[in-house]
């Protein structure tokens, strides 16, 4: 049985809060990265993301745009992805891992 949207949102928020709590802020650049990431966070919102080969999946946007880039959660993979906005909607660009790392890679 598929999990409800509210349950998925809560799971994503819990993952992000865990990342934030564990993030090493011992350097100035790390503190800046975390502050910028926190400012960009938004409540998870479902959206279709296009992957290589034209495959689309329902994913969850977790940040506001940073230029043309946003971070999404991919439930089928269990990790985050950096996507670029296009005329066709968000496109996965192959940057995957934790939310802060994806965000910081821009």
PDB file of N, CA and C in Angstrom:
ATOM      1  N   UNK A   1       0.840  -1.180   0.000  1.00  0.00           N
ATOM      2  CA  UNK A   1       0.000   0.000   0.000  1.00  0.00           C
ATOM      3  C   UNK A   1       0.890   1.250   0.000  1.00  0.00           C
ATOM      4  N   UNK A   2       0.583   2.191  -0.851  1.00  0.00           N
ATOM      5  CA  UNK A   2       1.361   3.433  -0.952  1.00  0.00           C
ATOM      6  C   UNK A   2       1.148   4.298   0.289  1.00  0.00           C
ATOM      7  N   UNK A   3       2.200   4.988   0.679  1.00  0.00           N
ATOM      8  CA  UNK A   3       2.090   5.848   1.852  1.00  0.00           C
ATOM      9  C   UNK A   3       1.380   7.140   1.459  1.00  0.00           C
ATOM     10  N   UNK A   4       0.700   7.751   2.411  1.00  0.00           N
ATOM     11  CA  UNK A   4      -0.042   8.985   2.141  1.00  0.00           C
ATOM     12  C   UNK A   4       0.927  10.142   1.889  1.00  0.00           C
ATOM     13  N   UNK A   5       0.424  11.170   1.218  1.00  0.00           N
ATOM     14  CA  UNK A   5       1.239  12.358   0.947  1.00  0.00           C
ATOM     15  C   UNK A   5       1.711  12.989   2.253  1.00  0.00           C
ATOM     16  N   UNK A   6       0.849  13.038   3.264  1.00  0.00           N
ATOM     17  CA  UNK A   6       1.249  13.629   4.548  1.00  0.00           C
ATOM     18  C   UNK A   6       2.362  12.822   5.206  1.00  0.00           C
ATOM     19  N   UNK A   7       2.284  11.506   5.117  1.00  0.00           N
ATOM     20  CA  UNK A   7       3.321  10.648   5.684  1.00  0.00           C
ATOM     21  C   UNK A   7       4.639  10.843   4.932  1.00  0.00           C
ATOM     22  N   UNK A   8       4.556  10.929   3.608  1.00  0.00           N
ATOM     23  CA  UNK A   8       5.759  11.159   2.805  1.00  0.00           C
ATOM     24  C   UNK A   8       6.389  12.497   3.154  1.00  0.00           C
ATOM     25  N   UNK A   9       5.568  13.546   3.243  1.00  0.00           N
ATOM     26  CA  UNK A   9       6.093  14.874   3.611  1.00  0.00           C
ATOM     27  C   UNK A   9       6.810  14.820   4.955  1.00  0.00           C
ATOM     28  N   UNK A  10       6.196  14.170   5.933  1.00  0.00           N
ATOM     29  CA  UNK A  10       6.797  14.097   7.264  1.00  0.00           C
ATOM     30  C   UNK A  10       8.110  13.325   7.226  1.00  0.00           C
ATOM     31  N   UNK A  11       8.151  12.241   6.455  1.00  0.00           N
ATOM     32  CA  UNK A  11       9.387  11.447   6.349  1.00  0.00           C
ATOM     33  C   UNK A  11      10.505  12.294   5.736  1.00  0.00           C
ATOM     34  N   UNK A  12      10.182  13.054   4.699  1.00  0.00           N
ATOM     35  CA  UNK A  12      11.177  13.924   4.059  1.00  0.00           C
ATOM     36  C   UNK A  12      11.658  14.990   5.039  1.00  0.00           C
ATOM     37  N   UNK A  13      10.732  15.630   5.741  1.00  0.00           N
ATOM     38  CA  UNK A  13      11.118  16.655   6.712  1.00  0.00           C
ATOM     39  C   UNK A  13      11.999  16.067   7.807  1.00  0.00           C
ATOM     40  N   UNK A  14      11.703  14.844   8.250  1.00  0.00           N
ATOM     41  CA  UNK A  14      12.524  14.183   9.267  1.00  0.00           C
ATOM     42  C   UNK A  14      13.931  13.896   8.739  1.00  0.00           C
ATOM     43  N   UNK A  15      14.034  13.447   7.481  1.00  0.00           N
ATOM     44  CA  UNK A  15      15.352  13.212   6.879  1.00  0.00           C
ATOM     45  C   UNK A  15      16.175  14.495   6.845  1.00  0.00           C
ATOM     46  N   UNK A  16      15.534  15.583   6.431  1.00  0.00           N
ATOM     47  CA  UNK A  16      16.239  16.861   6.341  1.00  0.00           C
ATOM     48  C   UNK A  16      16.650  17.363   7.715  1.00  0.00           C
ATOM     49  N   UNK A  17      15.773  17.263   8.690  1.00  0.00           N
ATOM     50  CA  UNK A  17      16.120  17.696  10.045  1.00  0.00           C
ATOM     51  C   UNK A  17      17.286  16.873  10.594  1.00  0.00           C
ATOM     52  N   UNK A  18      17.321  15.586  10.278  1.00  0.00           N
ATOM     53  CA  UNK A  18      18.446  14.744  10.690  1.00  0.00           C
ATOM     54  C   UNK A  18      19.753  15.194  10.058  1.00  0.00           C
ATOM     55  N   UNK A  19      19.692  15.552   8.776  1.00  0.00           N
ATOM     56  CA  UNK A  19      20.888  16.072   8.090  1.00  0.00           C
ATOM     57  C   UNK A  19      21.370  17.365   8.743  1.00  0.00           C
ATOM     58  N   UNK A  20      20.427  18.251   9.009  1.00  0.00           N
ATOM     59  CA  UNK A  20      20.777  19.540   9.606  1.00  0.00           C
ATOM     60  C   UNK A  20      21.428  19.333  10.968  1.00  0.00           C
ATOM     61  N   UNK A  21      20.849  18.451  11.775  1.00  0.00           N
ATOM     62  CA  UNK A  21      21.378  18.191  13.118  1.00  0.00           C
ATOM     63  C   UNK A  21      22.783  17.594  13.068  1.00  0.00           C
ATOM     64  N   UNK A  22      23.063  16.779  12.044  1.00  0.00           N
ATOM     65  CA  UNK A  22      24.356  16.101  11.949  1.00  0.00           C
ATOM     66  C   UNK A  22      25.391  16.887  11.151  1.00  0.00           C
ATOM     67  N   UNK A  23      24.991  17.986  10.531  1.00  0.00           N
ATOM     68  CA  UNK A  23      25.888  18.725   9.647  1.00  0.00           C
ATOM     69  C   UNK A  23      27.010  19.382  10.445  1.00  0.00           C
ATOM     70  N   UNK A  24      28.250  19.192   9.992  1.00  0.00           N
ATOM     71  CA  UNK A  24      29.422  19.747  10.663  1.00  0.00           C
ATOM     72  C   UNK A  24      29.547  21.237  10.331  1.00  0.00           C
ATOM     73  N   UNK A  25      29.325  22.078  11.319  1.00  0.00           N
ATOM     74  CA  UNK A  25      29.395  23.529  11.124  1.00  0.00           C
ATOM     75  C   UNK A  25      30.649  24.120  11.775  1.00  0.00           C
ATOM     76  N   UNK A  26      31.736  23.350  11.788  1.00  0.00           N
ATOM     77  CA  UNK A  26      32.953  23.812  12.452  1.00  0.00           C
ATOM     78  C   UNK A  26      33.738  24.841  11.642  1.00  0.00           C
ATOM     79  N   UNK A  27      33.354  25.047  10.391  1.00  0.00           N
ATOM     80  CA  UNK A  27      34.042  26.058   9.581  1.00  0.00           C
ATOM     81  C   UNK A  27      33.046  27.125   9.133  1.00  0.00           C
ATOM     82  N   UNK A  28      33.569  28.287   8.819  1.00  0.00           N
ATOM     83  CA  UNK A  28      32.719  29.383   8.348  1.00  0.00           C
ATOM     84  C   UNK A  28      31.965  29.037   7.078  1.00  0.00           C
ATOM     85  N   UNK A  29      32.648  28.452   6.065  1.00  0.00           N
ATOM     86  CA  UNK A  29      31.926  28.090   4.845  1.00  0.00           C
ATOM     87  C   UNK A  29      30.798  27.082   5.098  1.00  0.00           C
ATOM     88  N   UNK A  30      31.015  26.147   6.009  1.00  0.00           N
ATOM     89  CA  UNK A  30      29.970  25.172   6.324  1.00  0.00           C
ATOM     90  C   UNK A  30      28.778  25.852   6.987  1.00  0.00           C
ATOM     91  N   UNK A  31      29.045  26.782   7.885  1.00  0.00           N
ATOM     92  CA  UNK A  31      27.942  27.520   8.529  1.00  0.00           C
ATOM     93  C   UNK A  31      27.155  28.315   7.495  1.00  0.00           C
ATOM     94  N   UNK A  32      27.858  28.916   6.537  1.00  0.00           N
ATOM     95  CA  UNK A  32      27.195  29.670   5.467  1.00  0.00           C
ATOM     96  C   UNK A  32      26.338  28.741   4.612  1.00  0.00           C
ATOM     97  N   UNK A  33      26.894  27.585   4.239  1.00  0.00           N
ATOM     98  CA  UNK A  33      26.144  26.612   3.441  1.00  0.00           C
ATOM     99  C   UNK A  33      24.869  26.202   4.156  1.00  0.00           C
ATOM    100  N   UNK A  34      24.977  25.895   5.435  1.00  0.00           N
ATOM    101  CA  UNK A  34      23.800  25.468   6.188  1.00  0.00           C
ATOM    102  C   UNK A  34      22.779  26.593   6.299  1.00  0.00           C
ATOM    103  N   UNK A  35      23.223  27.800   6.537  1.00  0.00           N
ATOM    104  CA  UNK A  35      22.300  28.934   6.635  1.00  0.00           C
ATOM    105  C   UNK A  35      21.569  29.153   5.310  1.00  0.00           C
ATOM    106  N   UNK A  36      22.294  29.080   4.193  1.00  0.00           N
ATOM    107  CA  UNK A  36      21.671  29.254   2.881  1.00  0.00           C
ATOM    108  C   UNK A  36      20.694  28.124   2.582  1.00  0.00           C
ATOM    109  N   UNK A  37      21.075  26.901   2.939  1.00  0.00           N
ATOM    110  CA  UNK A  37      20.189  25.754   2.738  1.00  0.00           C
ATOM    111  C   UNK A  37      18.897  25.923   3.534  1.00  0.00           C
ATOM    112  N   UNK A  38      19.030  26.264   4.803  1.00  0.00           N
ATOM    113  CA  UNK A  38      17.837  26.446   5.644  1.00  0.00           C
ATOM    114  C   UNK A  38      16.926  27.535   5.084  1.00  0.00           C
ATOM    115  N   UNK A  39      17.513  28.617   4.589  1.00  0.00           N
ATOM    116  CA  UNK A  39      16.712  29.711   4.023  1.00  0.00           C
ATOM    117  C   UNK A  39      15.983  29.275   2.756  1.00  0.00           C
ATOM    118  N   UNK A  40      16.547  28.308   2.034  1.00  0.00           N
ATOM    119  CA  UNK A  40      15.939  27.848   0.782  1.00  0.00           C
ATOM    120  C   UNK A  40      14.891  26.756   0.981  1.00  0.00           C
ATOM    121  N   UNK A  41      14.850  26.160   2.169  1.00  0.00           N
ATOM    122  CA  UNK A  41      13.895  25.074   2.410  1.00  0.00           C
ATOM    123  C   UNK A  41      12.462  25.546   2.241  1.00  0.00           C
ATOM    124  N   UNK A  42      11.638  24.637   1.783  1.00  0.00           N
ATOM    125  CA  UNK A  42      10.201  24.881   1.654  1.00  0.00           C
ATOM    126  C   UNK A  42       9.495  23.578   2.003  1.00  0.00           C
ATOM    127  N   UNK A  43       8.232  23.645   2.362  1.00  0.00           N
ATOM    128  CA  UNK A  43       7.522  22.388   2.623  1.00  0.00           C
ATOM    129  C   UNK A  43       7.560  21.501   1.373  1.00  0.00           C
ATOM    130  N   UNK A  44       7.783  20.205   1.537  1.00  0.00           N
ATOM    131  CA  UNK A  44       7.835  19.320   0.382  1.00  0.00           C
ATOM    132  C   UNK A  44       6.558  19.410  -0.463  1.00  0.00           C
ATOM    133  N   UNK A  45       6.765  19.497  -1.785  1.00  0.00           N
ATOM    134  CA  UNK A  45       5.642  19.589  -2.720  1.00  0.00           C
ATOM    135  C   UNK A  45       5.888  18.602  -3.856  1.00  0.00           C
ATOM    136  N   UNK A  46       4.882  17.804  -4.162  1.00  0.00           N
ATOM    137  CA  UNK A  46       4.986  16.798  -5.217  1.00  0.00           C
ATOM    138  C   UNK A  46       5.108  17.456  -6.590  1.00  0.00           C
ATOM    139  N   UNK A  47       5.941  16.841  -7.441  1.00  0.00           N
ATOM    140  CA  UNK A  47       6.114  17.301  -8.820  1.00  0.00           C
ATOM    141  C   UNK A  47       6.674  16.148  -9.641  1.00  0.00           C
ATOM    142  N   UNK A  48       6.409  16.167 -10.926  1.00  0.00           N
ATOM    143  CA  UNK A  48       6.983  15.173 -11.825  1.00  0.00           C
ATOM    144  C   UNK A  48       8.374  15.629 -12.251  1.00  0.00           C
ATOM    145  N   UNK A  49       9.333  14.726 -12.154  1.00  0.00           N
ATOM    146  CA  UNK A  49      10.716  14.995 -12.564  1.00  0.00           C
ATOM    147  C   UNK A  49      11.034  14.068 -13.730  1.00  0.00           C
ATOM    148  N   UNK A  50      11.715  14.602 -14.737  1.00  0.00           N
ATOM    149  CA  UNK A  50      12.124  13.811 -15.894  1.00  0.00           C
ATOM    150  C   UNK A  50      13.568  13.355 -15.718  1.00  0.00           C
ATOM    151  N   UNK A  51      13.808  12.082 -16.022  1.00  0.00           N
ATOM    152  CA  UNK A  51      15.127  11.463 -15.912  1.00  0.00           C
ATOM    153  C   UNK A  51      15.616  11.063 -17.292  1.00  0.00           C
ATOM    154  N   UNK A  52      16.852  10.630 -17.379  1.00  0.00           N
ATOM    155  CA  UNK A  52      17.427  10.172 -18.647  1.00  0.00           C
ATOM    156  C   UNK A  52      16.487   9.193 -19.334  1.00  0.00           C
ATOM    157  N   UNK A  53      16.399   9.317 -20.634  1.00  0.00           N
ATOM    158  CA  UNK A  53      15.548   8.420 -21.393  1.00  0.00           C
ATOM    159  C   UNK A  53      14.088   8.817 -21.397  1.00  0.00           C
ATOM    160  N   UNK A  54      13.771   9.966 -20.799  1.00  0.00           N
ATOM    161  CA  UNK A  54      12.395  10.436 -20.792  1.00  0.00           C
ATOM    162  C   UNK A  54      11.514   9.856 -19.709  1.00  0.00           C
ATOM    163  N   UNK A  55      12.073   9.056 -18.821  1.00  0.00           N
ATOM    164  CA  UNK A  55      11.319   8.487 -17.703  1.00  0.00           C
ATOM    165  C   UNK A  55      10.908   9.609 -16.750  1.00  0.00           C
ATOM    166  N   UNK A  56       9.672   9.615 -16.289  1.00  0.00           N
ATOM    167  CA  UNK A  56       9.233  10.596 -15.291  1.00  0.00           C
ATOM    168  C   UNK A  56       8.801   9.876 -14.027  1.00  0.00           C
ATOM    169  N   UNK A  57       9.036  10.531 -12.909  1.00  0.00           N
ATOM    170  CA  UNK A  57       8.637   9.986 -11.606  1.00  0.00           C
ATOM    171  C   UNK A  57       8.070  11.104 -10.748  1.00  0.00           C
ATOM    172  N   UNK A  58       7.173  10.732  -9.848  1.00  0.00           N
ATOM    173  CA  UNK A  58       6.668  11.677  -8.860  1.00  0.00           C
ATOM    174  C   UNK A  58       7.722  11.811  -7.773  1.00  0.00           C
ATOM    175  N   UNK A  59       8.202  13.031  -7.610  1.00  0.00           N
ATOM    176  CA  UNK A  59       9.221  13.343  -6.618  1.00  0.00           C
ATOM    177  C   UNK A  59       8.709  14.503  -5.772  1.00  0.00           C
ATOM    178  N   UNK A  60       9.542  14.992  -4.870  1.00  0.00           N
ATOM    179  CA  UNK A  60       9.116  16.036  -3.940  1.00  0.00           C
ATOM    180  C   UNK A  60      10.137  17.159  -3.894  1.00  0.00           C
ATOM    181  N   UNK A  61       9.740  18.339  -4.324  1.00  0.00           N
ATOM    182  CA  UNK A  61      10.592  19.526  -4.255  1.00  0.00           C
ATOM    183  C   UNK A  61      10.745  19.928  -2.793  1.00  0.00           C
ATOM    184  N   UNK A  62      11.996  20.192  -2.368  1.00  0.00           N
ATOM    185  CA  UNK A  62      12.228  20.549  -0.966  1.00  0.00           C
ATOM    186  C   UNK A  62      12.895  21.910  -0.794  1.00  0.00           C
ATOM    187  N   UNK A  63      13.378  22.511  -1.901  1.00  0.00           N
ATOM    188  CA  UNK A  63      13.966  23.848  -1.813  1.00  0.00           C
ATOM    189  C   UNK A  63      13.325  24.765  -2.841  1.00  0.00           C
ATOM    190  N   UNK A  64      13.410  26.048  -2.546  1.00  0.00           N
ATOM    191  CA  UNK A  64      13.042  27.050  -3.539  1.00  0.00           C
ATOM    192  C   UNK A  64      14.143  27.073  -4.590  1.00  0.00           C
ATOM    193  N   UNK A  65      13.871  27.623  -5.766  1.00  0.00           N
ATOM    194  CA  UNK A  65      14.909  27.656  -6.804  1.00  0.00           C
ATOM    195  C   UNK A  65      16.149  28.431  -6.371  1.00  0.00           C
ATOM    196  N   UNK A  66      17.277  27.931  -6.791  1.00  0.00           N
ATOM    197  CA  UNK A  66      18.571  28.611  -6.649  1.00  0.00           C
ATOM    198  C   UNK A  66      19.054  28.788  -8.085  1.00  0.00           C
ATOM    199  N   UNK A  67      18.714  29.925  -8.664  1.00  0.00           N
ATOM    200  CA  UNK A  67      18.869  30.064 -10.105  1.00  0.00           C
ATOM    201  C   UNK A  67      17.887  29.093 -10.736  1.00  0.00           C
ATOM    202  N   UNK A  68      18.330  28.262 -11.675  1.00  0.00           N
ATOM    203  CA  UNK A  68      17.423  27.292 -12.280  1.00  0.00           C
ATOM    204  C   UNK A  68      17.401  25.940 -11.552  1.00  0.00           C
ATOM    205  N   UNK A  69      18.050  25.834 -10.399  1.00  0.00           N
ATOM    206  CA  UNK A  69      18.212  24.561  -9.705  1.00  0.00           C
ATOM    207  C   UNK A  69      17.317  24.453  -8.476  1.00  0.00           C
ATOM    208  N   UNK A  70      16.836  23.231  -8.228  1.00  0.00           N
ATOM    209  CA  UNK A  70      16.088  22.911  -7.014  1.00  0.00           C
ATOM    210  C   UNK A  70      16.473  21.507  -6.568  1.00  0.00           C
ATOM    211  N   UNK A  71      16.309  21.257  -5.279  1.00  0.00           N
ATOM    212  CA  UNK A  71      16.569  19.932  -4.730  1.00  0.00           C
ATOM    213  C   UNK A  71      15.233  19.204  -4.579  1.00  0.00           C
ATOM    214  N   UNK A  72      15.226  17.947  -5.022  1.00  0.00           N
ATOM    215  CA  UNK A  72      14.045  17.089  -4.940  1.00  0.00           C
ATOM    216  C   UNK A  72      14.391  15.831  -4.164  1.00  0.00           C
ATOM    217  N   UNK A  73      13.381  15.237  -3.515  1.00  0.00           N
ATOM    218  CA  UNK A  73      13.521  13.929  -2.890  1.00  0.00           C
ATOM    219  C   UNK A  73      12.921  12.898  -3.835  1.00  0.00           C
ATOM    220  N   UNK A  74      13.660  11.808  -4.066  1.00  0.00           N
ATOM    221  CA  UNK A  74      13.202  10.732  -4.932  1.00  0.00           C
ATOM    222  C   UNK A  74      12.788   9.548  -4.071  1.00  0.00           C
ATOM    223  N   UNK A  75      11.490   9.381  -3.806  1.00  0.00           N
ATOM    224  CA  UNK A  75      11.053   8.297  -2.920  1.00  0.00           C
ATOM    225  C   UNK A  75      11.457   6.905  -3.401  1.00  0.00           C
ATOM    226  N   UNK A  76      11.449   6.681  -4.709  1.00  0.00           N
ATOM    227  CA  UNK A  76      11.787   5.345  -5.219  1.00  0.00           C
ATOM    228  C   UNK A  76      13.254   4.999  -4.981  1.00  0.00           C
ATOM    229  N   UNK A  77      14.114   6.009  -4.865  1.00  0.00           N
ATOM    230  CA  UNK A  77      15.541   5.776  -4.644  1.00  0.00           C
ATOM    231  C   UNK A  77      15.948   6.004  -3.190  1.00  0.00           C
ATOM    232  N   UNK A  78      15.183   6.817  -2.471  1.00  0.00           N
ATOM    233  CA  UNK A  78      15.505   7.092  -1.069  1.00  0.00           C
ATOM    234  C   UNK A  78      16.591   8.117  -0.874  1.00  0.00           C
ATOM    235  N   UNK A  79      16.828   8.969  -1.888  1.00  0.00           N
ATOM    236  CA  UNK A  79      17.822  10.025  -1.741  1.00  0.00           C
ATOM    237  C   UNK A  79      17.348  11.285  -2.452  1.00  0.00           C
ATOM    238  N   UNK A  80      18.177  12.324  -2.355  1.00  0.00           N
ATOM    239  CA  UNK A  80      17.845  13.624  -2.935  1.00  0.00           C
ATOM    240  C   UNK A  80      18.562  13.792  -4.268  1.00  0.00           C
ATOM    241  N   UNK A  81      18.035  14.704  -5.085  1.00  0.00           N
ATOM    242  CA  UNK A  81      18.583  14.961  -6.411  1.00  0.00           C
ATOM    243  C   UNK A  81      18.559  16.450  -6.694  1.00  0.00           C
ATOM    244  N   UNK A  82      19.602  16.926  -7.373  1.00  0.00           N
ATOM    245  CA  UNK A  82      19.604  18.294  -7.859  1.00  0.00           C
ATOM    246  C   UNK A  82      19.008  18.273  -9.261  1.00  0.00           C
ATOM    247  N   UNK A  83      18.001  19.098  -9.482  1.00  0.00           N
ATOM    248  CA  UNK A  83      17.328  19.162 -10.779  1.00  0.00           C
ATOM    249  C   UNK A  83      17.401  20.585 -11.316  1.00  0.00           C
ATOM    250  N   UNK A  84      17.357  20.685 -12.638  1.00  0.00           N
ATOM    251  CA  UNK A  84      17.357  21.981 -13.293  1.00  0.00           C
ATOM    252  C   UNK A  84      15.970  22.191 -13.895  1.00  0.00           C
ATOM    253  N   UNK A  85      15.454  23.411 -13.759  1.00  0.00           N
ATOM    254  CA  UNK A  85      14.159  23.726 -14.353  1.00  0.00           C
ATOM    255  C   UNK A  85      14.332  23.907 -15.854  1.00  0.00           C
ATOM    256  N   UNK A  86      13.352  23.431 -16.603  1.00  0.00           N
ATOM    257  CA  UNK A  86      13.391  23.557 -18.061  1.00  0.00           C
ATOM    258  C   UNK A  86      11.981  23.830 -18.571  1.00  0.00           C
ATOM    259  N   UNK A  87      11.857  23.994 -19.863  1.00  0.00           N
ATOM    260  CA  UNK A  87      10.539  24.171 -20.478  1.00  0.00           C
ATOM    261  C   UNK A  87       9.656  22.950 -20.254  1.00  0.00           C
ATOM    262  N   UNK A  88      10.263  21.816 -19.961  1.00  0.00           N
ATOM    263  CA  UNK A  88       9.536  20.565 -19.774  1.00  0.00           C
ATOM    264  C   UNK A  88       9.337  20.217 -18.304  1.00  0.00           C
ATOM    265  N   UNK A  89       9.708  21.113 -17.414  1.00  0.00           N
ATOM    266  CA  UNK A  89       9.637  20.854 -15.978  1.00  0.00           C
ATOM    267  C   UNK A  89      11.011  20.498 -15.442  1.00  0.00           C
ATOM    268  N   UNK A  90      11.077  20.045 -14.197  1.00  0.00           N
ATOM    269  CA  UNK A  90      12.368  19.714 -13.590  1.00  0.00           C
ATOM    270  C   UNK A  90      13.026  18.516 -14.278  1.00  0.00           C
ATOM    271  N   UNK A  91      14.329  18.638 -14.516  1.00  0.00           N
ATOM    272  CA  UNK A  91      15.120  17.560 -15.116  1.00  0.00           C
ATOM    273  C   UNK A  91      16.212  17.134 -14.146  1.00  0.00           C
ATOM    274  N   UNK A  92      16.309  15.838 -13.891  1.00  0.00           N
ATOM    275  CA  UNK A  92      17.379  15.296 -13.058  1.00  0.00           C
ATOM    276  C   UNK A  92      18.696  15.456 -13.804  1.00  0.00           C
ATOM    277  N   UNK A  93      19.724  15.972 -13.119  1.00  0.00           N
ATOM    278  CA  UNK A  93      21.024  16.156 -13.778  1.00  0.00           C
ATOM    279  C   UNK A  93      22.097  15.216 -13.219  1.00  0.00           C
ATOM    280  N   UNK A  94      21.694  14.219 -12.454  1.00  0.00           N
ATOM    281  CA  UNK A  94      22.628  13.196 -12.004  1.00  0.00           C
ATOM    282  C   UNK A  94      23.405  13.511 -10.746  1.00  0.00           C
ATOM    283  N   UNK A  95      23.040  14.574 -10.037  1.00  0.00           N
ATOM    284  CA  UNK A  95      23.679  14.901  -8.759  1.00  0.00           C
ATOM    285  C   UNK A  95      22.758  14.370  -7.669  1.00  0.00           C
ATOM    286  N   UNK A  96      23.193  13.305  -6.991  1.00  0.00           N
ATOM    287  CA  UNK A  96      22.346  12.627  -6.005  1.00  0.00           C
ATOM    288  C   UNK A  96      23.068  12.484  -4.672  1.00  0.00           C
ATOM    289  N   UNK A  97      22.305  12.334  -3.609  1.00  0.00           N
ATOM    290  CA  UNK A  97      22.879  12.120  -2.288  1.00  0.00           C
ATOM    291  C   UNK A  97      22.020  12.775  -1.228  1.00  0.00           C
ATOM    292  N   UNK A  98      22.674  13.427  -0.255  1.00  0.00           N
ATOM    293  CA  UNK A  98      21.885  14.072   0.791  1.00  0.00           C
ATOM    294  C   UNK A  98      21.444  15.457   0.315  1.00  0.00           C
ATOM    295  N   UNK A  99      20.456  16.009   0.969  1.00  0.00           N
ATOM    296  CA  UNK A  99      19.843  17.277   0.526  1.00  0.00           C
ATOM    297  C   UNK A  99      20.832  18.432   0.578  1.00  0.00           C
ATOM    298  N   UNK A 100      21.580  18.553   1.668  1.00  0.00           N
ATOM    299  CA  UNK A 100      22.518  19.671   1.801  1.00  0.00           C
ATOM    300  C   UNK A 100      23.622  19.555   0.752  1.00  0.00           C
ATOM    301  N   UNK A 101      24.135  18.367   0.528  1.00  0.00           N
ATOM    302  CA  UNK A 101      25.171  18.172  -0.468  1.00  0.00           C
ATOM    303  C   UNK A 101      24.701  18.517  -1.870  1.00  0.00           C
ATOM    304  N   UNK A 102      23.484  18.115  -2.215  1.00  0.00           N
ATOM    305  CA  UNK A 102      22.937  18.453  -3.533  1.00  0.00           C
ATOM    306  C   UNK A 102      22.796  19.962  -3.654  1.00  0.00           C
ATOM    307  N   UNK A 103      22.265  20.603  -2.626  1.00  0.00           N
ATOM    308  CA  UNK A 103      22.076  22.050  -2.654  1.00  0.00           C
ATOM    309  C   UNK A 103      23.414  22.764  -2.783  1.00  0.00           C
ATOM    310  N   UNK A 104      24.408  22.316  -2.048  1.00  0.00           N
ATOM    311  CA  UNK A 104      25.713  22.975  -2.033  1.00  0.00           C
ATOM    312  C   UNK A 104      26.502  22.770  -3.317  1.00  0.00           C
ATOM    313  N   UNK A 105      26.081  21.841  -4.164  1.00  0.00           N
ATOM    314  CA  UNK A 105      26.842  21.559  -5.381  1.00  0.00           C
ATOM    315  C   UNK A 105      26.603  22.593  -6.479  1.00  0.00           C
ATOM    316  N   UNK A 106      25.679  23.525  -6.260  1.00  0.00           N
ATOM    317  CA  UNK A 106      25.430  24.583  -7.261  1.00  0.00           C
ATOM    318  C   UNK A 106      26.464  25.662  -7.096  1.00  0.00           C
TER     319      UNK A 106
END
